[in-house]
Short mmCIF file of C-alpha atoms and ligand atoms in Angstrom, two decimals:
data_model
loop_
_atom_site.label_atom_id
_atom_site.label_comp_id
_atom_site.label_asym_id
_atom_site.label_seq_id
_atom_site.Cartn_x
_atom_site.Cartn_y
_atom_site.Cartn_z
CA UNK A 22 6.22 -43.92 -106.92
CA UNK A 23 2.91 -41.82 -105.09
CA UNK A 24 4.46 -39.41 -102.48
CA UNK A 25 4.31 -40.30 -98.56
CA UNK A 26 5.38 -37.76 -95.18
CA UNK A 27 8.61 -39.89 -94.13
CA UNK A 28 7.53 -39.80 -90.26
CA UNK A 29 3.59 -40.87 -91.28
CA UNK A 30 5.58 -43.84 -92.05
CA UNK A 31 7.53 -44.36 -88.86
CA UNK A 32 4.93 -43.73 -86.53
CA UNK A 33 2.70 -46.35 -88.16
CA UNK A 34 5.84 -48.95 -87.55
CA UNK A 35 5.92 -47.23 -84.29
CA UNK A 36 2.48 -48.70 -83.31
CA UNK A 37 2.82 -52.12 -84.09
CA UNK A 38 1.04 -51.68 -87.78
CA UNK A 39 1.89 -53.00 -90.95
CA UNK A 40 2.96 -51.34 -93.90
CA UNK A 41 1.88 -50.55 -97.14
CA UNK A 42 3.68 -52.29 -100.35
CA UNK A 43 3.45 -48.30 -102.00
CA UNK A 44 4.84 -46.68 -98.07
CA UNK A 45 7.18 -50.09 -98.39
CA UNK A 46 8.25 -48.72 -101.97
CA UNK A 47 8.32 -45.53 -100.92
CA UNK A 48 10.38 -45.52 -98.30
CA UNK A 49 13.10 -47.60 -99.33
CA UNK A 50 13.52 -45.21 -102.93
CA UNK A 51 13.68 -41.76 -101.10
CA UNK A 52 15.81 -42.78 -99.17
CA UNK A 53 18.32 -44.50 -101.29
CA UNK A 54 18.32 -40.52 -103.64
CA UNK A 55 18.39 -39.03 -99.77
CA UNK A 56 14.43 -37.40 -99.72
CA UNK A 57 15.01 -39.57 -96.38
CA UNK A 58 16.25 -38.00 -94.05
CA UNK A 59 19.15 -40.26 -91.80
CA UNK A 60 17.63 -39.52 -89.00
CA UNK A 61 14.19 -40.85 -90.34
CA UNK A 62 14.88 -44.03 -91.50
CA UNK A 63 16.89 -44.52 -87.90
CA UNK A 64 13.63 -44.16 -86.09
CA UNK A 65 11.93 -46.54 -88.86
CA UNK A 66 14.83 -49.07 -88.11
CA UNK A 67 13.95 -48.62 -84.76
CA UNK A 68 10.23 -49.41 -84.85
CA UNK A 69 11.64 -52.19 -87.08
CA UNK A 70 13.29 -53.86 -84.50
CA UNK A 71 11.16 -53.65 -82.07
CA UNK A 72 8.45 -54.23 -83.80
CA UNK A 73 9.31 -57.11 -85.72
CA UNK A 74 7.24 -57.15 -89.93
CA UNK A 75 4.76 -59.58 -91.55
CA UNK A 76 6.68 -62.29 -93.72
CA UNK A 77 4.21 -60.06 -96.49
CA UNK A 78 6.44 -56.22 -95.08
CA UNK A 79 9.97 -58.20 -95.74
CA UNK A 80 9.27 -59.70 -99.09
CA UNK A 81 8.48 -56.46 -100.12
CA UNK A 82 10.81 -54.21 -97.54
CA UNK A 83 13.45 -57.38 -100.05
CA UNK A 84 12.38 -56.17 -103.92
CA UNK A 85 12.68 -52.81 -102.86
CA UNK A 86 15.97 -52.93 -101.56
CA UNK A 87 16.85 -55.22 -105.29
CA UNK A 88 15.25 -52.83 -107.48
CA UNK A 89 17.06 -49.83 -105.89
CA UNK A 90 19.98 -50.94 -107.81
CA UNK A 91 21.19 -53.76 -111.53
CA UNK A 92 19.88 -57.10 -111.62
CA UNK A 93 22.92 -58.94 -113.10
CA UNK A 94 21.55 -61.86 -115.27
CA UNK A 95 24.17 -64.78 -115.50
CA UNK A 96 21.50 -66.41 -118.04
CA UNK A 97 25.34 -66.22 -120.24
CA UNK A 98 26.85 -69.30 -117.97
CA UNK A 99 26.41 -72.35 -120.03
CA UNK A 100 26.69 -74.43 -116.64
CA UNK A 101 23.93 -74.59 -113.64
CA UNK A 102 24.63 -70.87 -111.33
CA UNK A 103 24.75 -71.76 -107.45
CA UNK A 104 25.84 -69.65 -104.52
CA UNK A 105 27.00 -70.20 -100.68
CA UNK A 106 26.58 -67.85 -98.36
CA UNK A 107 27.55 -67.62 -93.91
CA UNK A 108 25.81 -65.73 -91.64
CA UNK A 109 29.57 -64.86 -90.21
CA UNK A 110 31.79 -66.55 -87.18
CA UNK A 111 35.05 -66.66 -86.67
CA UNK A 112 37.01 -69.08 -88.56
CA UNK A 113 35.19 -69.14 -91.51
CA UNK A 114 36.48 -69.98 -94.14
CA UNK A 115 35.10 -72.18 -95.81
CA UNK A 116 34.22 -69.86 -99.56
CA UNK A 117 37.27 -69.93 -100.37
CA UNK A 118 38.14 -73.88 -100.89
CA UNK A 119 34.06 -73.90 -101.28
CA UNK A 120 34.18 -71.59 -104.29
CA UNK A 121 36.42 -73.73 -106.71
CA UNK A 122 35.22 -76.96 -105.27
CA UNK A 123 31.31 -76.48 -105.87
CA UNK A 124 32.87 -75.12 -109.36
CA UNK A 125 35.47 -78.70 -110.48
CA UNK A 126 32.30 -80.15 -109.64
CA UNK A 127 30.04 -79.01 -112.82
CA UNK A 128 28.84 -75.78 -110.86
CA UNK A 129 29.48 -72.38 -111.83
CA UNK A 130 29.77 -70.08 -108.22
CA UNK A 131 29.28 -66.35 -108.14
CA UNK A 132 30.46 -65.54 -105.02
CA UNK A 133 30.50 -62.07 -103.46
CA UNK A 134 31.56 -61.25 -100.57
CA UNK A 135 32.59 -58.79 -97.42
CA UNK A 136 36.04 -57.69 -95.87
CA UNK A 137 35.28 -57.61 -92.38
CA UNK A 138 34.41 -55.71 -89.11
CA UNK A 139 34.18 -56.42 -85.48
CA UNK A 140 35.14 -60.72 -84.58
CA UNK A 141 34.45 -61.53 -87.93
CA UNK A 142 37.09 -61.91 -90.47
CA UNK A 143 36.24 -61.25 -94.77
CA UNK A 144 36.89 -63.18 -97.24
CA UNK A 145 38.10 -60.36 -98.78
CA UNK A 146 40.08 -58.91 -96.24
CA UNK A 147 41.43 -62.70 -96.27
CA UNK A 148 41.73 -63.71 -100.26
CA UNK A 149 43.75 -60.58 -100.35
CA UNK A 150 46.90 -61.71 -97.98
CA UNK A 151 47.99 -63.28 -101.45
CA UNK A 152 50.43 -61.65 -103.54
CA UNK A 153 49.11 -59.25 -105.88
CA UNK A 154 45.08 -60.34 -106.52
CA UNK A 155 42.68 -58.00 -106.77
CA UNK A 156 39.15 -57.44 -105.57
CA UNK A 157 37.32 -55.84 -108.23
CA UNK A 158 35.77 -56.25 -111.51
CA UNK A 159 33.74 -55.56 -114.10
CA UNK A 160 30.53 -56.54 -115.20
CA UNK A 161 31.69 -58.44 -117.97
CA UNK A 162 34.95 -59.10 -116.00
CA UNK A 163 32.81 -60.93 -113.15
CA UNK A 164 30.81 -62.98 -116.13
CA UNK A 165 33.44 -63.81 -118.14
CA UNK A 166 35.31 -65.82 -115.00
CA UNK A 167 32.19 -67.46 -114.31
CA UNK A 168 31.32 -68.49 -117.42
CA UNK A 169 35.87 -69.52 -118.58
CA UNK A 170 37.02 -71.18 -114.49
CA UNK A 171 33.49 -71.43 -113.27
CA UNK A 172 34.27 -69.72 -109.68
CA UNK A 173 34.51 -65.56 -108.66
CA UNK A 174 34.77 -64.56 -105.17
CA UNK A 175 35.36 -60.62 -105.88
CA UNK A 176 33.71 -57.57 -103.81
CA UNK A 177 30.32 -57.27 -104.72
CA UNK A 178 29.87 -53.50 -107.04
CA UNK A 179 28.38 -50.23 -106.20
CA UNK A 180 25.15 -50.48 -107.78
CA UNK A 181 24.28 -53.83 -106.79
CA UNK A 182 21.46 -53.12 -103.87
CA UNK A 183 23.01 -49.71 -102.88
CA UNK A 184 19.54 -49.60 -100.80
CA UNK A 185 21.69 -51.77 -98.54
CA UNK A 186 24.50 -50.46 -98.65
CA UNK A 187 23.74 -47.25 -96.74
CA UNK A 188 21.29 -48.76 -95.05
CA UNK A 189 23.64 -51.52 -93.33
CA UNK A 190 26.62 -48.16 -92.94
CA UNK A 191 22.99 -46.87 -90.91
CA UNK A 192 22.24 -49.57 -88.81
CA UNK A 193 26.02 -50.44 -87.91
CA UNK A 194 26.22 -47.07 -85.52
CA UNK A 195 22.71 -47.11 -84.55
CA UNK A 196 21.57 -49.94 -82.77
CA UNK A 197 19.68 -52.12 -85.37
CA UNK A 198 21.65 -54.37 -87.33
CA UNK A 199 19.52 -57.05 -84.76
CA UNK A 200 15.74 -56.96 -86.67
CA UNK A 201 16.26 -60.65 -88.33
CA UNK A 202 13.35 -58.62 -91.46
CA UNK A 203 16.06 -56.04 -91.97
CA UNK A 204 19.50 -58.92 -91.78
CA UNK A 205 16.81 -61.78 -93.64
CA UNK A 206 15.75 -59.15 -96.82
CA UNK A 207 20.14 -57.21 -96.09
CA UNK A 208 21.44 -60.66 -97.01
CA UNK A 209 18.82 -61.65 -100.48
CA UNK A 210 18.54 -58.64 -101.42
CA UNK A 211 22.17 -58.65 -101.69
CA UNK A 212 22.44 -62.00 -103.28
CA UNK A 213 18.94 -62.89 -105.67
CA UNK A 214 20.10 -59.20 -107.83
CA UNK A 215 23.98 -60.80 -108.36
CA UNK A 216 21.44 -63.45 -110.23
CA UNK A 217 22.46 -66.57 -108.47
CA UNK A 218 19.86 -69.07 -109.85
CA UNK A 219 20.04 -71.61 -106.09
CA UNK A 220 21.56 -70.63 -103.00
CA UNK A 221 22.79 -72.25 -99.63
CA UNK A 222 22.89 -70.07 -95.96
CA UNK A 223 25.20 -71.30 -93.27
CA UNK A 224 23.82 -69.80 -90.48
CA UNK A 225 25.64 -70.09 -87.71
CA UNK A 226 24.44 -70.45 -83.79
CA UNK A 227 26.45 -70.10 -81.14
CA UNK A 228 29.15 -67.05 -78.91
CA UNK A 229 30.78 -66.63 -82.31
CA UNK A 230 27.98 -65.96 -84.13
CA UNK A 231 25.58 -63.18 -85.01
CA UNK A 232 22.39 -65.03 -83.90
CA UNK A 233 23.32 -66.17 -80.54
CA UNK A 234 20.80 -68.22 -79.96
CA UNK A 235 19.40 -71.53 -81.37
CA UNK A 236 16.06 -70.26 -81.53
CA UNK A 237 16.96 -66.01 -83.58
CA UNK A 238 19.29 -68.50 -86.05
CA UNK A 239 16.25 -70.83 -87.36
CA UNK A 240 14.09 -67.63 -87.48
CA UNK A 241 16.96 -66.25 -89.94
CA UNK A 242 17.16 -68.96 -91.66
CA UNK A 243 13.69 -70.44 -92.36
CA UNK A 244 13.24 -65.83 -92.69
CA UNK A 245 15.91 -65.87 -95.97
CA UNK A 246 14.66 -69.42 -97.49
CA UNK A 247 11.16 -68.47 -98.04
CA UNK A 248 12.53 -65.14 -99.58
CA UNK A 249 14.57 -67.08 -101.91
CA UNK A 250 11.58 -69.13 -103.36
CA UNK A 251 9.59 -66.09 -103.45
CA UNK A 252 12.32 -64.49 -105.42
CA UNK A 253 13.17 -67.85 -107.42
CA UNK A 254 15.90 -68.78 -106.66
CA UNK A 255 16.36 -72.50 -104.81
CA UNK A 256 17.69 -71.76 -101.78
CA UNK A 257 17.97 -74.28 -98.20
CA UNK A 258 19.79 -73.69 -94.77
CA UNK A 259 22.12 -75.49 -93.32
CA UNK A 260 21.73 -74.06 -88.49
CA UNK A 261 25.20 -74.73 -88.16
CA UNK A 262 27.73 -74.57 -84.51
CA UNK A 263 30.05 -71.14 -83.91
CA UNK A 264 30.80 -71.89 -80.49
CA UNK A 265 34.71 -73.10 -81.49
CA UNK A 266 36.09 -71.22 -84.41
CA UNK A 267 36.42 -73.26 -87.14
CA UNK A 268 39.34 -74.96 -87.65
CA UNK A 269 42.91 -74.15 -86.58
CA UNK A 270 43.92 -70.65 -87.99
CA UNK A 271 41.80 -67.31 -87.46
CA UNK A 272 42.99 -64.59 -89.84
CA UNK A 273 43.85 -63.91 -92.74
CA UNK A 274 47.41 -65.48 -94.26
CA UNK A 275 47.07 -68.35 -91.35
CA UNK A 276 43.24 -69.12 -93.11
CA UNK A 277 44.23 -68.61 -97.24
CA UNK A 278 47.26 -71.23 -95.91
CA UNK A 279 44.20 -73.68 -94.11
CA UNK A 280 42.03 -73.35 -97.02
CA UNK A 281 44.91 -74.27 -99.42
CA UNK A 282 45.82 -77.67 -97.19
CA UNK A 283 41.97 -78.82 -97.57
CA UNK A 284 42.11 -78.31 -101.10
CA UNK A 285 45.40 -80.98 -101.22
CA UNK A 286 43.11 -83.08 -99.62
CA UNK A 287 44.02 -82.10 -96.06
CA UNK A 288 43.56 -79.49 -93.42
CA UNK A 289 40.77 -80.76 -90.29
CA UNK A 290 38.61 -82.67 -89.84
CA UNK A 291 35.94 -79.52 -88.66
CA UNK A 292 36.54 -78.06 -92.31
CA UNK A 293 36.32 -80.35 -94.46
CA UNK A 294 33.37 -81.43 -93.52
CA UNK A 295 31.83 -78.60 -93.81
CA UNK A 296 33.76 -77.84 -97.23
CA UNK A 297 31.81 -81.32 -97.61
CA UNK A 298 28.34 -80.37 -96.85
CA UNK A 299 28.09 -76.88 -97.92
CA UNK A 300 29.22 -79.00 -101.56
CA UNK A 301 26.95 -81.61 -101.53
CA UNK A 302 24.11 -78.91 -101.11
CA UNK A 303 25.02 -76.72 -103.30
CA UNK A 304 25.63 -78.98 -105.94
CA UNK A 305 22.01 -80.78 -105.16
CA UNK A 306 20.30 -76.86 -105.30
CA UNK A 307 22.21 -76.77 -108.84
CA UNK A 308 20.71 -79.57 -110.51
CA UNK A 309 23.94 -82.40 -110.24
CA UNK A 310 22.97 -84.53 -107.17
CA UNK A 311 25.71 -87.23 -108.65
CA UNK A 312 28.42 -85.13 -109.04
CA UNK A 313 31.46 -85.92 -105.78
CA UNK A 314 33.34 -83.67 -104.36
CA UNK A 315 34.93 -85.41 -101.56
CA UNK A 316 36.88 -87.15 -105.09
CA UNK A 317 37.26 -83.70 -106.59
CA UNK A 318 39.68 -82.30 -103.48
CA UNK A 319 40.96 -86.18 -103.10
CA UNK A 320 41.90 -86.68 -107.15
CA UNK A 321 43.10 -82.18 -107.53
CA UNK A 322 40.39 -80.71 -109.76
CA UNK A 323 39.64 -78.19 -106.55
CA UNK A 324 42.96 -77.14 -106.22
CA UNK A 325 43.15 -77.24 -109.88
CA UNK A 326 40.00 -74.91 -110.46
CA UNK A 327 41.86 -72.77 -107.33
CA UNK A 328 44.62 -71.75 -108.95
CA UNK A 329 42.78 -70.76 -111.97
CA UNK A 330 40.97 -68.48 -109.36
CA UNK A 331 43.10 -66.71 -108.08
CA UNK A 332 46.07 -65.78 -111.91
CA UNK A 333 42.28 -64.76 -113.10
CA UNK A 334 42.22 -61.80 -111.17
CA UNK A 335 45.80 -61.47 -110.78
CA UNK A 336 47.10 -63.46 -108.07
CA UNK A 337 50.10 -65.60 -107.59
CA UNK A 338 48.95 -69.37 -105.52
CA UNK A 339 52.64 -70.24 -105.33
CA UNK A 340 53.60 -66.87 -103.62
CA UNK A 341 54.75 -66.98 -99.57
CA UNK A 342 52.10 -65.15 -97.04
CA UNK A 343 52.84 -63.47 -95.06
CA UNK A 344 54.31 -64.02 -91.54
CA UNK A 345 53.43 -62.48 -88.41
CA UNK A 346 56.83 -62.02 -86.99
CA UNK A 347 55.70 -61.53 -83.54
CA UNK A 348 55.40 -64.99 -82.33
CA UNK A 349 53.74 -66.37 -78.63
CA UNK A 350 53.29 -69.59 -78.49
CA UNK A 351 50.94 -70.47 -75.20
CA UNK A 352 51.35 -73.49 -73.18
CA UNK A 353 48.51 -75.17 -71.32
CA UNK A 354 49.56 -75.18 -67.53
CA UNK A 355 48.13 -78.41 -66.09
CA UNK A 356 47.06 -82.29 -67.99
CA UNK A 357 43.49 -82.59 -69.48
CA UNK A 358 41.25 -82.32 -72.20
CA UNK A 359 41.06 -79.41 -74.42
CA UNK A 360 36.87 -77.98 -72.70
CA UNK A 361 36.13 -75.03 -74.05
CA UNK A 362 37.36 -72.71 -76.91
CA UNK A 363 34.46 -69.40 -77.02
CA UNK A 364 34.70 -68.09 -80.83
CA UNK A 365 34.10 -64.77 -79.84
CA UNK A 366 36.99 -64.30 -77.32
CA UNK A 367 39.17 -66.17 -79.94
CA UNK A 368 37.32 -63.23 -82.52
CA UNK A 369 38.48 -60.17 -80.57
CA UNK A 370 41.76 -61.43 -80.27
CA UNK A 371 42.82 -61.26 -83.71
CA UNK A 372 41.12 -59.12 -84.49
CA UNK A 373 43.30 -56.96 -81.38
CA UNK A 374 46.13 -58.51 -82.99
CA UNK A 375 46.06 -56.53 -86.26
CA UNK A 376 43.60 -59.25 -88.87
CA UNK A 377 40.57 -57.69 -88.51
CA UNK A 378 39.20 -53.62 -88.56
CA UNK A 379 37.73 -51.61 -85.90
CA UNK A 380 36.39 -49.02 -88.86
CA UNK A 381 35.87 -49.78 -92.67
CA UNK A 382 38.51 -47.75 -93.84
CA UNK A 383 41.17 -48.53 -91.45
CA UNK A 384 43.75 -51.28 -93.01
CA UNK A 385 44.82 -55.26 -91.92
CA UNK A 386 47.10 -57.44 -90.80
CA UNK A 387 48.29 -60.51 -93.24
CA UNK A 388 49.62 -62.15 -91.21
CA UNK A 389 48.10 -61.76 -88.16
CA UNK A 390 45.76 -63.90 -86.22
CA UNK A 391 45.59 -66.82 -83.91
CA UNK A 392 46.95 -70.89 -84.38
CA UNK A 393 45.25 -73.41 -82.70
CA UNK A 394 47.43 -75.99 -82.09
CA UNK A 395 44.84 -78.24 -79.55
CA UNK A 396 40.92 -78.18 -80.10
CA UNK A 397 38.16 -79.06 -77.84
CA UNK A 398 38.14 -82.29 -77.41
CA UNK A 399 41.48 -83.14 -78.06
CA UNK A 400 44.24 -84.49 -74.81
CA UNK A 401 47.01 -82.24 -73.75
CA UNK A 402 50.02 -82.15 -71.38
CA UNK A 403 51.40 -80.03 -69.12
CA UNK A 404 53.42 -77.42 -71.02
CA UNK A 405 52.13 -78.43 -74.27
CA UNK A 406 51.16 -76.10 -76.82
CA UNK A 407 47.85 -75.04 -76.55
CA UNK A 408 47.91 -72.17 -79.27
CA UNK A 409 50.17 -69.37 -80.67
CA UNK A 410 49.34 -65.24 -80.71
CA UNK A 411 51.32 -63.64 -84.43
CA UNK A 412 51.07 -60.57 -84.75
CA UNK A 413 53.72 -57.10 -86.26
CA UNK A 414 53.71 -55.52 -83.63
CA UNK A 415 54.46 -56.95 -79.93
CA UNK A 416 52.43 -54.07 -78.11
CA UNK A 417 49.19 -55.75 -79.52
CA UNK A 418 49.68 -59.63 -78.04
CA UNK A 419 49.27 -59.33 -73.91
CA UNK A 420 45.70 -57.13 -75.61
CA UNK A 421 44.88 -60.70 -77.16
CA UNK A 422 46.28 -62.89 -75.08
CA UNK A 423 44.16 -61.14 -71.73
CA UNK A 424 41.04 -62.59 -74.11
CA UNK A 425 42.25 -65.71 -75.06
CA UNK A 426 43.02 -66.26 -71.96
CA UNK A 427 39.66 -66.41 -70.50
CA UNK A 428 38.62 -68.58 -73.96
CA UNK A 429 40.97 -71.91 -73.69
CA UNK A 430 39.87 -73.79 -71.14
CA UNK A 431 41.09 -77.23 -70.25
CA UNK A 432 38.88 -79.88 -68.04
CA UNK A 433 40.22 -83.21 -66.21
CA UNK A 434 37.96 -85.30 -68.50
CA UNK A 435 36.80 -85.15 -72.43
CA UNK A 436 33.68 -82.93 -72.65
CA UNK A 437 30.70 -83.83 -75.01
CA UNK A 438 31.29 -81.66 -78.26
CA UNK A 439 28.12 -80.67 -80.43
CA UNK A 440 27.33 -82.14 -84.03
CA UNK A 441 29.48 -79.49 -86.55
CA UNK A 442 25.39 -79.26 -88.38
CA UNK A 443 22.94 -78.57 -85.93
CA UNK A 444 19.18 -78.83 -88.72
CA UNK A 445 18.53 -77.88 -92.31
CA UNK A 446 16.36 -75.84 -92.85
CA UNK A 447 14.37 -76.20 -96.75
N1 URA B 510 25.48 -59.17 -93.26
C1 URA B 510 24.23 -58.71 -94.01
O1 URA B 510 25.00 -58.58 -95.48
N2 URA B 510 23.23 -57.81 -93.97
C2 URA B 510 23.28 -57.59 -92.63
O2 URA B 510 22.18 -57.57 -92.04
C3 URA B 510 24.23 -58.59 -91.34
C4 URA B 510 25.12 -59.62 -92.45
#
């Protein structure tokens, strides 16, 4: 690969130019190997955030990130493979019931997940509240479980898109996370390298999401759908509402408990609706359009796969889940309807209660979180519970309550509620 001076590559993007394929290949590779310094990549990331990238540049950047590491070969798995990725939200536990549900309908779901940072939770943190459950699997173990159980949720290995691992950490501390070309290439490089045959994206929009505006969410969705297609991965995206948390539980063990309710045929209506809708999209994309996910939830097949999936990673699906000892129940101060439960505020509250982390290396509390008793549109009478705050340490509760008080509002009239699925792109 021919060499360039990093500063020349930075200048091209700074001045609004288009990077050549060779420049992109070189800078991504040289950064991964430590030949381009963090301060140079920071400047380039900022130039990309401010100037954008063409579709061709984004495709090449993504390919270079994939080429920085290994690409898993799932061709030995006899079922069609399909994965789902959510851009992250509050109370978004959908991966937990969805993965075994789609496997119960005949596909194999290779779900490489992450941990939470900031106000959004991480799937691995949630599953780690199940006693014994192990997030780290070797490639052979991952592929074997995918073939036998059909469902795996685990941590991405170190060798998968290492350029992204390094670049994401840098973006996090340089104010450059929000660049759509960088988000799209970051997400898609990992999903393509993981080897899935098809992919359904759940692009969240609203206060609790990365993308606060529908226009940005649409652009991100379109960019990712194109990237998937260009790399031979059938990709569709749903744009879904994230101004209210999903379901009633926000935290770690509380979200596992709610997911198990869904797998048992109950659970909150919005969580069930989105799980079934995404399952249908995944099964269509996997070439299994006749599968019936609603039936697999009702007849217990999805629950059977859940139990097998948890056991395969040394978890005990029957073990009691952690319950935080400190509980404060907040009640309505008047009669009316719940007008809004702001996702961002509830996410911050759960984080302050101990369910999330401020730095990568911080531990999380399994039992902490927020449990809603009412959702937007529900009637409530003065004195009835609106939500509860749970923590291991009572000193965490006042700071959480300071945000939930502003996040939850009551009105005299029943509010109009937006649809959960805003659009489908693909
Ligand atoms: N999630 C990712 O994996 N990458 C991003 O850049 C943003 C969200």
